[in-house]
Amino acid sequence: MNLTGQCASSNGTDSGVDAYNEPYRPQIHFSPSVNFMNDPNGMFRHPGNGLWHLYYQYNPTAPVAGNQHWGHATSEDLWTWTNHPPAISPDKPGDGIFTGSAVVDVNNSSGFFNASVAPEDRIVAIYTLNNARETQEIAFSTDGGYTFTKYANNPVIDLNTSQFRDPKVHWDVQTSHWVMTVSLPQVYEILFFSSPDLKSWTELSRFKVSGLLGFQYECPGLFQVPTVGGPNDGTKTWVLWISINPGAPLGGSAMQYFFGDWNGTTFTPHDNAARIIDFGKDFYAAQTFFEVGNANTTTAIGWASNWQYTNDVPTTPWRSTMTVARQLSLRYVRYNPMYSNYVLVQTPISTARIEVGSFLNISTPTSESHSIDFAGWDGAVDIQASFLLPGGSGVELRIGASGNQVLKIGAAFGDPVTVYVDRRFAGRSWADGNVFFADRYSGMVMPNKRDDGSTHFSLHVIVDRSLVEVFANDGEASSVSNVFWDNDALPEKLDIVLGNQQVIMESLVVQKLRGTWNCSV
Amino acid sequence: MNLTGQCASSNGTDSGVDAYNEPYRPQIHFSPSVNFMNDPNGMFRHPGNGLWHLYYQYNPTAPVAGNQHWGHATSEDLWTWTNHPPAISPDKPGDGIFTGSAVVDVNNSSGFFNASVAPEDRIVAIYTLNNARETQEIAFSTDGGYTFTKYANNPVIDLNTSQFRDPKVHWDVQTSHWVMTVSLPQVYEILFFSSPDLKSWTELSRFKVSGLLGFQYECPGLFQVPTVGGPNDGTKTWVLWISINPGAPLGGSAMQYFFGDWNGTTFTPHDNAARIIDFGKDFYAAQTFFEVGNANTTTAIGWASNWQYTNDVPTTPWRSTMTVARQLSLRYVRYNPMYSNYVLVQTPISTARIEVGSFLNISTPTSESHSIDFAGWDGAVDIQASFLLPGGSGVELRIGASGNQVLKIGAAFGDPVTVYVDRRFAGRSWADGNVFFADRYSGMVMPNKRDDGSTHFSLHVIVDRSLVEVFANDGEASSVSNVFWDNDALPEKLDIVLGNQQVIMESLVVQKLRGTWNCSV
């Protein structure tokens, strides 16, 4: 049994080992080999070897939610993942190891480590134990995050309530303390706690009843992001994001964010606006990686699903997929012709490591539509197109598959540019039967102004077997969409349809992305 | 030419007179006889004869937006409407008479009226003149609202901007002044002005950058509503609502609201939450009626469409429909098992006046599904069902039409109850071609607690030829949906499908609602 092999079963047994080649199996996105996954968890980057550790809410015994463990995988590049056995498991029936975070306790603030454990291997996980009530517990790892020992004096926080979860801990440089961001979901309060040692926690403040409420607040995160343009150009700004479920505007699960000031004690948003992170239905519970000493980038991964249908999607023997890793920033953009402010920008990490040639590469402006045949290609596809504005009605990318299936991703040009996803004609058979699997949604961005005064619009689309990610204007608007093609079809062609002769496509690159799950079964 | 006849052309000519019997023509909802309508406008109730005056954004010369006039119709009961010629028209090409409001100036504060005009006939309209810039203008009517004379010294407010519109005026009893609520759409500011005479206006305060922003803020309204339950039971509470377009969470147009305190100068919301009014795509620009001396109810009408597709819908020779009139209140409800607060409740006005018998009336609890044949009926249908909770998986109302079309309205029971609309299988032909016409969406409510400790859930559905309105738990959640059935079909059956044997339907009433447009052509 080789549980550290790249595609070894993620539930710690041999039985589920497969070739990651089933129908709908994502080729460049993380999915567990078998059974059910939800929130990404406890993510950190090892400060010694640079390895990225992804944990995730995992049911190792069934392809539906329940029996929550922390599944585990690692990656050198955030594309190629190696499965490991669950890292933290419940001690008794009825316990659930719910969402949490992990930190690298290099200075042994917790006292869990002795000199024999290298500073970069000193991992502490902070998670919610769910049973009749929810409490915050911690566990430590002396082997760099592969195995954990639960703290003997758990819980570390107990407010005697059944609804108190999803701790995300960061090292606060202003106070030289650990800070925990955690939710009282059903009273719409985000609590901030401080600790010198990860064991003893003192409440600092609460952020209450703001933005969209839905049924409850889950999976909060407080972090800094690089800030580009506008009055705070070149600085870092604090972002508080919150997942809401159910009751999102599009139904079910969604994420919103606030940006503002964190003074070590209190988060104060810059305004009272409610901003949604993703304009589709399949982005939830995103978390940032804990990194030691990286002040330049903030990297996150989200869960590419929605609680309204995640237990019913037609994938087997696993359910759920993570998004591609994306770097976060705030960018100062126009909201309309008269108002500018920051938006949270999501930029997928570079695909350079997994590019294996291009289907098409146009760098001369054109007003002609193009078609590309993907036949025979079973990896993923990366599409990047840029358009000169104003002028032209818009563009539609039509990703086709057998049976006249087509997934439409388009933009109607103007002020603003409306970006849309239409999955109505892709995977109709399964979608027909689920009343919550909405077919269409849209977001908006303003045309980007360049230094030379011209304006443009860009569209970046990553197409994998059962999901597509869309990033408009380099991540100012984005959406993740599940697509379960009929007849196990793979995308086999792309038509890039320019709306009229006034559309000027400045450039177009369509790349092949190799599957990253080259399993040896 | 009888322009006061019930179905006379709403553009002031004879040419468009019809029988209000075209495919998709709503039978109990207001629609203009011909051409394009958008926002309801300037609505007031005549304090003498009780007549309800509906004005609306209207293009009398084409079935698409543009050339904005104030269309006009009146009703004794808010169901049966009489069309009148446009009440306010632009003076020159390029001018648009944009959205505004009207008041009854019984005390002649404006000085527009002499003793020959009965106090209840003294109507002043306040609207936006749109041309190169947007200014606030007024006009007065000495005949109770049928014809208007523009004020000689217009504009009454000019901020020298192209984006400044949609004034809604109320009489403020705290200050004994008129108060105008008006939007600077693209800076996300709602401005409040005060005036003694409707001519001279002084800025009071601004409400800024709150809740969902979208591309811009439009059609603000500030009003009081009866408040039921909770700490403010029996009082009235101030509501500020704002329409946003484009950039709503579901794409295009939507409305949000805030509730709080108005002290005659400043609006202060009770919390920082963003609350959406309708969980579907087809509810926008709602406005309340101005009423003299009615402190008991607040009545509103909305526009049942979305700017993403309103110019393309397949109705002819008119486009767009108003919602049924609904009374507004705040009700103290559970948001989840741990949190209660107010929600804006929309209760459609009684259908008693237009009921002409029932298809089915069940008052004995049942766990059996039911089917009803509508064949031969060409009016509208009202469905009210109540369910005892907890217990049972849910219910689905399937409204069927020829060609195996079905419109699904359902509820998944639990905490919360998820209420959904699925128009994917109704009117597929037209919907297929519009990438913004989303098929599915959902809202949520908690089961209602009764005094005896039991909990229940109710669903009220009003089905007209090309739209359906859904009210859950007596209006705690609601949605309006356009449905353009294939082959000009009329709904011909209803299947009420109980999810399983544990569902207890306490009562079910399915009523026939007679068409209110009995035109004599």
PDB file of N, CA, C and O in Angstrom, chain A residues 360-404:
ATOM      1  N   LEU A 360      -3.955  27.441 -30.922  1.00  0.00           N
ATOM      2  CA  LEU A 360      -4.018  28.639 -31.753  1.00  0.00           C
ATOM      3  C   LEU A 360      -3.359  29.766 -30.983  1.00  0.00           C
ATOM      4  O   LEU A 360      -3.494  29.846 -29.758  1.00  0.00           O
ATOM      5  N   ASN A 361      -2.655  30.617 -31.697  1.00  0.00           N
ATOM      6  CA  ASN A 361      -1.978  31.744 -31.053  1.00  0.00           C
ATOM      7  C   ASN A 361      -1.996  32.903 -32.032  1.00  0.00           C
ATOM      8  O   ASN A 361      -1.265  32.905 -33.019  1.00  0.00           O
ATOM      9  N   ILE A 362      -2.854  33.867 -31.779  1.00  0.00           N
ATOM     10  CA  ILE A 362      -3.022  35.013 -32.683  1.00  0.00           C
ATOM     11  C   ILE A 362      -2.581  36.266 -31.942  1.00  0.00           C
ATOM     12  O   ILE A 362      -3.081  36.545 -30.852  1.00  0.00           O
ATOM     13  N   SER A 363      -1.672  36.987 -32.531  1.00  0.00           N
ATOM     14  CA  SER A 363      -1.242  38.220 -31.879  1.00  0.00           C
ATOM     15  C   SER A 363      -1.457  39.431 -32.782  1.00  0.00           C
ATOM     16  O   SER A 363      -1.041  40.541 -32.458  1.00  0.00           O
ATOM     17  N   THR A 364      -2.073  39.216 -33.928  1.00  0.00           N
ATOM     18  CA  THR A 364      -2.411  40.309 -34.834  1.00  0.00           C
ATOM     19  C   THR A 364      -3.900  40.585 -34.717  1.00  0.00           C
ATOM     20  O   THR A 364      -4.705  39.651 -34.818  1.00  0.00           O
ATOM     21  N   PRO A 365      -4.278  41.823 -34.499  1.00  0.00           N
ATOM     22  CA  PRO A 365      -5.705  42.119 -34.325  1.00  0.00           C
ATOM     23  C   PRO A 365      -6.544  41.584 -35.487  1.00  0.00           C
ATOM     24  O   PRO A 365      -6.135  41.652 -36.649  1.00  0.00           O
ATOM     25  N   THR A 366      -7.707  41.057 -35.143  1.00  0.00           N
ATOM     26  CA  THR A 366      -8.571  40.457 -36.155  1.00  0.00           C
ATOM     27  C   THR A 366     -10.024  40.734 -35.810  1.00  0.00           C
ATOM     28  O   THR A 366     -10.357  40.912 -34.638  1.00  0.00           O
ATOM     29  N   SER A 367     -10.854  40.783 -36.830  1.00  0.00           N
ATOM     30  CA  SER A 367     -12.293  40.901 -36.607  1.00  0.00           C
ATOM     31  C   SER A 367     -13.009  39.668 -37.136  1.00  0.00           C
ATOM     32  O   SER A 367     -14.197  39.709 -37.432  1.00  0.00           O
ATOM     33  N   GLU A 368     -12.272  38.583 -37.231  1.00  0.00           N
ATOM     34  CA  GLU A 368     -12.871  37.351 -37.747  1.00  0.00           C
ATOM     35  C   GLU A 368     -13.067  36.327 -36.633  1.00  0.00           C
ATOM     36  O   GLU A 368     -12.270  36.223 -35.715  1.00  0.00           O
ATOM     37  N   SER A 369     -14.124  35.565 -36.777  1.00  0.00           N
ATOM     38  CA  SER A 369     -14.374  34.475 -35.845  1.00  0.00           C
ATOM     39  C   SER A 369     -13.409  33.332 -36.131  1.00  0.00           C
ATOM     40  O   SER A 369     -12.822  33.264 -37.216  1.00  0.00           O
ATOM     41  N   HIS A 370     -13.217  32.464 -35.160  1.00  0.00           N
ATOM     42  CA  HIS A 370     -12.288  31.346 -35.307  1.00  0.00           C
ATOM     43  C   HIS A 370     -12.894  30.074 -34.713  1.00  0.00           C
ATOM     44  O   HIS A 370     -13.676  30.149 -33.766  1.00  0.00           O
ATOM     45  N   SER A 371     -12.475  28.959 -35.280  1.00  0.00           N
ATOM     46  CA  SER A 371     -12.911  27.671 -34.754  1.00  0.00           C
ATOM     47  C   SER A 371     -11.707  26.772 -34.526  1.00  0.00           C
ATOM     48  O   SER A 371     -10.747  26.808 -35.300  1.00  0.00           O
ATOM     49  N   ILE A 372     -11.770  25.992 -33.481  1.00  0.00           N
ATOM     50  CA  ILE A 372     -10.669  25.102 -33.124  1.00  0.00           C
ATOM     51  C   ILE A 372     -11.228  23.728 -32.823  1.00  0.00           C
ATOM     52  O   ILE A 372     -12.232  23.604 -32.118  1.00  0.00           O
ATOM     53  N   ASP A 373     -10.553  22.736 -33.346  1.00  0.00           N
ATOM     54  CA  ASP A 373     -10.976  21.350 -33.143  1.00  0.00           C
ATOM     55  C   ASP A 373     -10.130  20.744 -32.023  1.00  0.00           C
ATOM     56  O   ASP A 373      -8.908  20.697 -32.127  1.00  0.00           O
ATOM     57  N   PHE A 374     -10.787  20.320 -30.946  1.00  0.00           N
ATOM     58  CA  PHE A 374     -10.055  19.708 -29.829  1.00  0.00           C
ATOM     59  C   PHE A 374      -9.971  18.179 -29.957  1.00  0.00           C
ATOM     60  O   PHE A 374      -9.464  17.518 -29.056  1.00  0.00           O
ATOM     61  N   ALA A 375     -10.521  17.628 -31.016  1.00  0.00           N
ATOM     62  CA  ALA A 375     -10.680  16.172 -31.095  1.00  0.00           C
ATOM     63  C   ALA A 375      -9.367  15.465 -30.771  1.00  0.00           C
ATOM     64  O   ALA A 375      -8.303  15.832 -31.270  1.00  0.00           O
ATOM     65  N   GLY A 376      -9.453  14.453 -29.940  1.00  0.00           N
ATOM     66  CA  GLY A 376      -8.283  13.673 -29.570  1.00  0.00           C
ATOM     67  C   GLY A 376      -7.566  14.208 -28.337  1.00  0.00           C
ATOM     68  O   GLY A 376      -6.728  13.531 -27.768  1.00  0.00           O
ATOM     69  N   TRP A 377      -7.907  15.399 -27.925  1.00  0.00           N
ATOM     70  CA  TRP A 377      -7.262  15.976 -26.750  1.00  0.00           C
ATOM     71  C   TRP A 377      -8.102  15.685 -25.516  1.00  0.00           C
ATOM     72  O   TRP A 377      -9.302  15.951 -25.512  1.00  0.00           O
ATOM     73  N   ASP A 378      -7.482  15.113 -24.496  1.00  0.00           N
ATOM     74  CA  ASP A 378      -8.270  14.774 -23.308  1.00  0.00           C
ATOM     75  C   ASP A 378      -7.787  15.500 -22.059  1.00  0.00           C
ATOM     76  O   ASP A 378      -8.183  15.159 -20.953  1.00  0.00           O
ATOM     77  N   GLY A 379      -6.927  16.487 -22.242  1.00  0.00           N
ATOM     78  CA  GLY A 379      -6.526  17.306 -21.103  1.00  0.00           C
ATOM     79  C   GLY A 379      -7.456  18.495 -20.958  1.00  0.00           C
ATOM     80  O   GLY A 379      -8.596  18.469 -21.394  1.00  0.00           O
ATOM     81  N   ALA A 380      -6.981  19.540 -20.332  1.00  0.00           N
ATOM     82  CA  ALA A 380      -7.763  20.759 -20.174  1.00  0.00           C
ATOM     83  C   ALA A 380      -7.318  21.779 -21.221  1.00  0.00           C
ATOM     84  O   ALA A 380      -6.351  21.554 -21.959  1.00  0.00           O
ATOM     85  N   VAL A 381      -8.059  22.876 -21.296  1.00  0.00           N
ATOM     86  CA  VAL A 381      -7.770  23.906 -22.290  1.00  0.00           C
ATOM     87  C   VAL A 381      -7.804  25.268 -21.610  1.00  0.00           C
ATOM     88  O   VAL A 381      -8.668  25.527 -20.764  1.00  0.00           O
ATOM     89  N   ASP A 382      -6.858  26.102 -21.978  1.00  0.00           N
ATOM     90  CA  ASP A 382      -6.780  27.455 -21.449  1.00  0.00           C
ATOM     91  C   ASP A 382      -6.978  28.443 -22.601  1.00  0.00           C
ATOM     92  O   ASP A 382      -6.280  28.360 -23.610  1.00  0.00           O
ATOM     93  N   ILE A 383      -7.929  29.353 -22.451  1.00  0.00           N
ATOM     94  CA  ILE A 383      -8.270  30.298 -23.515  1.00  0.00           C
ATOM     95  C   ILE A 383      -8.066  31.711 -22.980  1.00  0.00           C
ATOM     96  O   ILE A 383      -8.633  32.063 -21.936  1.00  0.00           O
ATOM     97  N   GLN A 384      -7.277  32.509 -23.663  1.00  0.00           N
ATOM     98  CA  GLN A 384      -7.096  33.894 -23.262  1.00  0.00           C
ATOM     99  C   GLN A 384      -7.293  34.779 -24.482  1.00  0.00           C
ATOM    100  O   GLN A 384      -6.599  34.618 -25.494  1.00  0.00           O
ATOM    101  N   ALA A 385      -8.242  35.695 -24.374  1.00  0.00           N
ATOM    102  CA  ALA A 385      -8.561  36.572 -25.496  1.00  0.00           C
ATOM    103  C   ALA A 385      -8.640  38.002 -24.995  1.00  0.00           C
ATOM    104  O   ALA A 385      -9.086  38.261 -23.881  1.00  0.00           O
ATOM    105  N   SER A 386      -8.195  38.925 -25.825  1.00  0.00           N
ATOM    106  CA  SER A 386      -8.234  40.339 -25.464  1.00  0.00           C
ATOM    107  C   SER A 386      -8.883  41.125 -26.596  1.00  0.00           C
ATOM    108  O   SER A 386      -8.667  40.831 -27.776  1.00  0.00           O
ATOM    109  N   PHE A 387      -9.674  42.118 -26.231  1.00  0.00           N
ATOM    110  CA  PHE A 387     -10.446  42.881 -27.203  1.00  0.00           C
ATOM    111  C   PHE A 387     -10.220  44.374 -27.002  1.00  0.00           C
ATOM    112  O   PHE A 387     -10.158  44.844 -25.858  1.00  0.00           O
ATOM    113  N   LEU A 388     -10.155  45.095 -28.109  1.00  0.00           N
ATOM    114  CA  LEU A 388     -10.019  46.537 -28.050  1.00  0.00           C
ATOM    115  C   LEU A 388     -11.401  47.166 -27.996  1.00  0.00           C
ATOM    116  O   LEU A 388     -12.268  46.862 -28.816  1.00  0.00           O
ATOM    117  N   LEU A 389     -11.614  48.050 -27.031  1.00  0.00           N
ATOM    118  CA  LEU A 389     -12.905  48.712 -26.870  1.00  0.00           C
ATOM    119  C   LEU A 389     -12.684  50.219 -26.971  1.00  0.00           C
ATOM    120  O   LEU A 389     -11.561  50.688 -26.825  1.00  0.00           O
ATOM    121  N   PRO A 390     -13.723  51.035 -27.153  1.00  0.00           N
ATOM    122  CA  PRO A 390     -15.078  50.611 -27.452  1.00  0.00           C
ATOM    123  C   PRO A 390     -15.185  50.176 -28.907  1.00  0.00           C
ATOM    124  O   PRO A 390     -14.280  50.412 -29.694  1.00  0.00           O
ATOM    125  N   GLY A 391     -16.307  49.592 -29.220  1.00  0.00           N
ATOM    126  CA  GLY A 391     -16.497  49.116 -30.580  1.00  0.00           C
ATOM    127  C   GLY A 391     -16.883  47.661 -30.570  1.00  0.00           C
ATOM    128  O   GLY A 391     -16.296  46.860 -29.853  1.00  0.00           O
ATOM    129  N   GLY A 392     -17.879  47.342 -31.349  1.00  0.00           N
ATOM    130  CA  GLY A 392     -18.285  45.951 -31.460  1.00  0.00           C
ATOM    131  C   GLY A 392     -19.308  45.594 -30.409  1.00  0.00           C
ATOM    132  O   GLY A 392     -19.444  46.243 -29.378  1.00  0.00           O
ATOM    133  N   SER A 393     -20.057  44.574 -30.726  1.00  0.00           N
ATOM    134  CA  SER A 393     -21.187  44.198 -29.885  1.00  0.00           C
ATOM    135  C   SER A 393     -20.798  43.237 -28.770  1.00  0.00           C
ATOM    136  O   SER A 393     -21.385  43.252 -27.698  1.00  0.00           O
ATOM    137  N   GLY A 394     -19.782  42.399 -29.051  1.00  0.00           N
ATOM    138  CA  GLY A 394     -19.401  41.450 -28.018  1.00  0.00           C
ATOM    139  C   GLY A 394     -18.797  40.202 -28.615  1.00  0.00           C
ATOM    140  O   GLY A 394     -18.507  40.144 -29.825  1.00  0.00           O
ATOM    141  N   VAL A 395     -18.598  39.209 -27.773  1.00  0.00           N
ATOM    142  CA  VAL A 395     -17.967  37.963 -28.199  1.00  0.00           C
ATOM    143  C   VAL A 395     -18.622  36.800 -27.469  1.00  0.00           C
ATOM    144  O   VAL A 395     -19.103  36.968 -26.348  1.00  0.00           O
ATOM    145  N   GLU A 396     -18.661  35.670 -28.142  1.00  0.00           N
ATOM    146  CA  GLU A 396     -19.148  34.463 -27.466  1.00  0.00           C
ATOM    147  C   GLU A 396     -18.199  33.314 -27.763  1.00  0.00           C
ATOM    148  O   GLU A 396     -17.890  33.026 -28.929  1.00  0.00           O
ATOM    149  N   LEU A 397     -17.742  32.672 -26.695  1.00  0.00           N
ATOM    150  CA  LEU A 397     -16.929  31.459 -26.822  1.00  0.00           C
ATOM    151  C   LEU A 397     -17.866  30.275 -26.666  1.00  0.00           C
ATOM    152  O   LEU A 397     -18.495  30.116 -25.614  1.00  0.00           O
ATOM    153  N   ARG A 398     -17.943  29.473 -27.699  1.00  0.00           N
ATOM    154  CA  ARG A 398     -18.858  28.323 -27.663  1.00  0.00           C
ATOM    155  C   ARG A 398     -18.030  27.058 -27.613  1.00  0.00           C
ATOM    156  O   ARG A 398     -17.359  26.698 -28.582  1.00  0.00           O
ATOM    157  N   ILE A 399     -18.097  26.379 -26.473  1.00  0.00           N
ATOM    158  CA  ILE A 399     -17.345  25.149 -26.276  1.00  0.00           C
ATOM    159  C   ILE A 399     -18.289  24.005 -26.576  1.00  0.00           C
ATOM    160  O   ILE A 399     -19.292  23.816 -25.882  1.00  0.00           O
ATOM    161  N   GLY A 400     -17.974  23.274 -27.629  1.00  0.00           N
ATOM    162  CA  GLY A 400     -18.908  22.263 -28.116  1.00  0.00           C
ATOM    163  C   GLY A 400     -18.502  20.857 -27.745  1.00  0.00           C
ATOM    164  O   GLY A 400     -17.319  20.551 -27.549  1.00  0.00           O
ATOM    165  N   ALA A 401     -19.502  19.996 -27.658  1.00  0.00           N
ATOM    166  CA  ALA A 401     -19.266  18.566 -27.426  1.00  0.00           C
ATOM    167  C   ALA A 401     -20.332  17.794 -28.172  1.00  0.00           C
ATOM    168  O   ALA A 401     -21.305  18.372 -28.683  1.00  0.00           O
ATOM    169  N   SER A 402     -20.157  16.472 -28.214  1.00  0.00           N
ATOM    170  CA  SER A 402     -21.048  15.646 -29.020  1.00  0.00           C
ATOM    171  C   SER A 402     -22.502  15.827 -28.600  1.00  0.00           C
ATOM    172  O   SER A 402     -22.794  16.187 -27.457  1.00  0.00           O
ATOM    173  N   GLY A 403     -23.377  15.572 -29.534  1.00  0.00           N
ATOM    174  CA  GLY A 403     -24.803  15.704 -29.256  1.00  0.00           C
ATOM    175  C   GLY A 403     -25.258  17.153 -29.313  1.00  0.00           C
ATOM    176  O   GLY A 403     -26.214  17.531 -28.638  1.00  0.00           O
ATOM    177  N   ASN A 404     -24.559  17.950 -30.093  1.00  0.00           N
ATOM    178  CA  ASN A 404     -24.905  19.379 -30.222  1.00  0.00           C
ATOM    179  C   ASN A 404     -24.868  20.125 -28.901  1.00  0.00           C
ATOM    180  O   ASN A 404     -25.557  21.122 -28.720  1.00  0.00           O
TER     181      ASN A 404
END
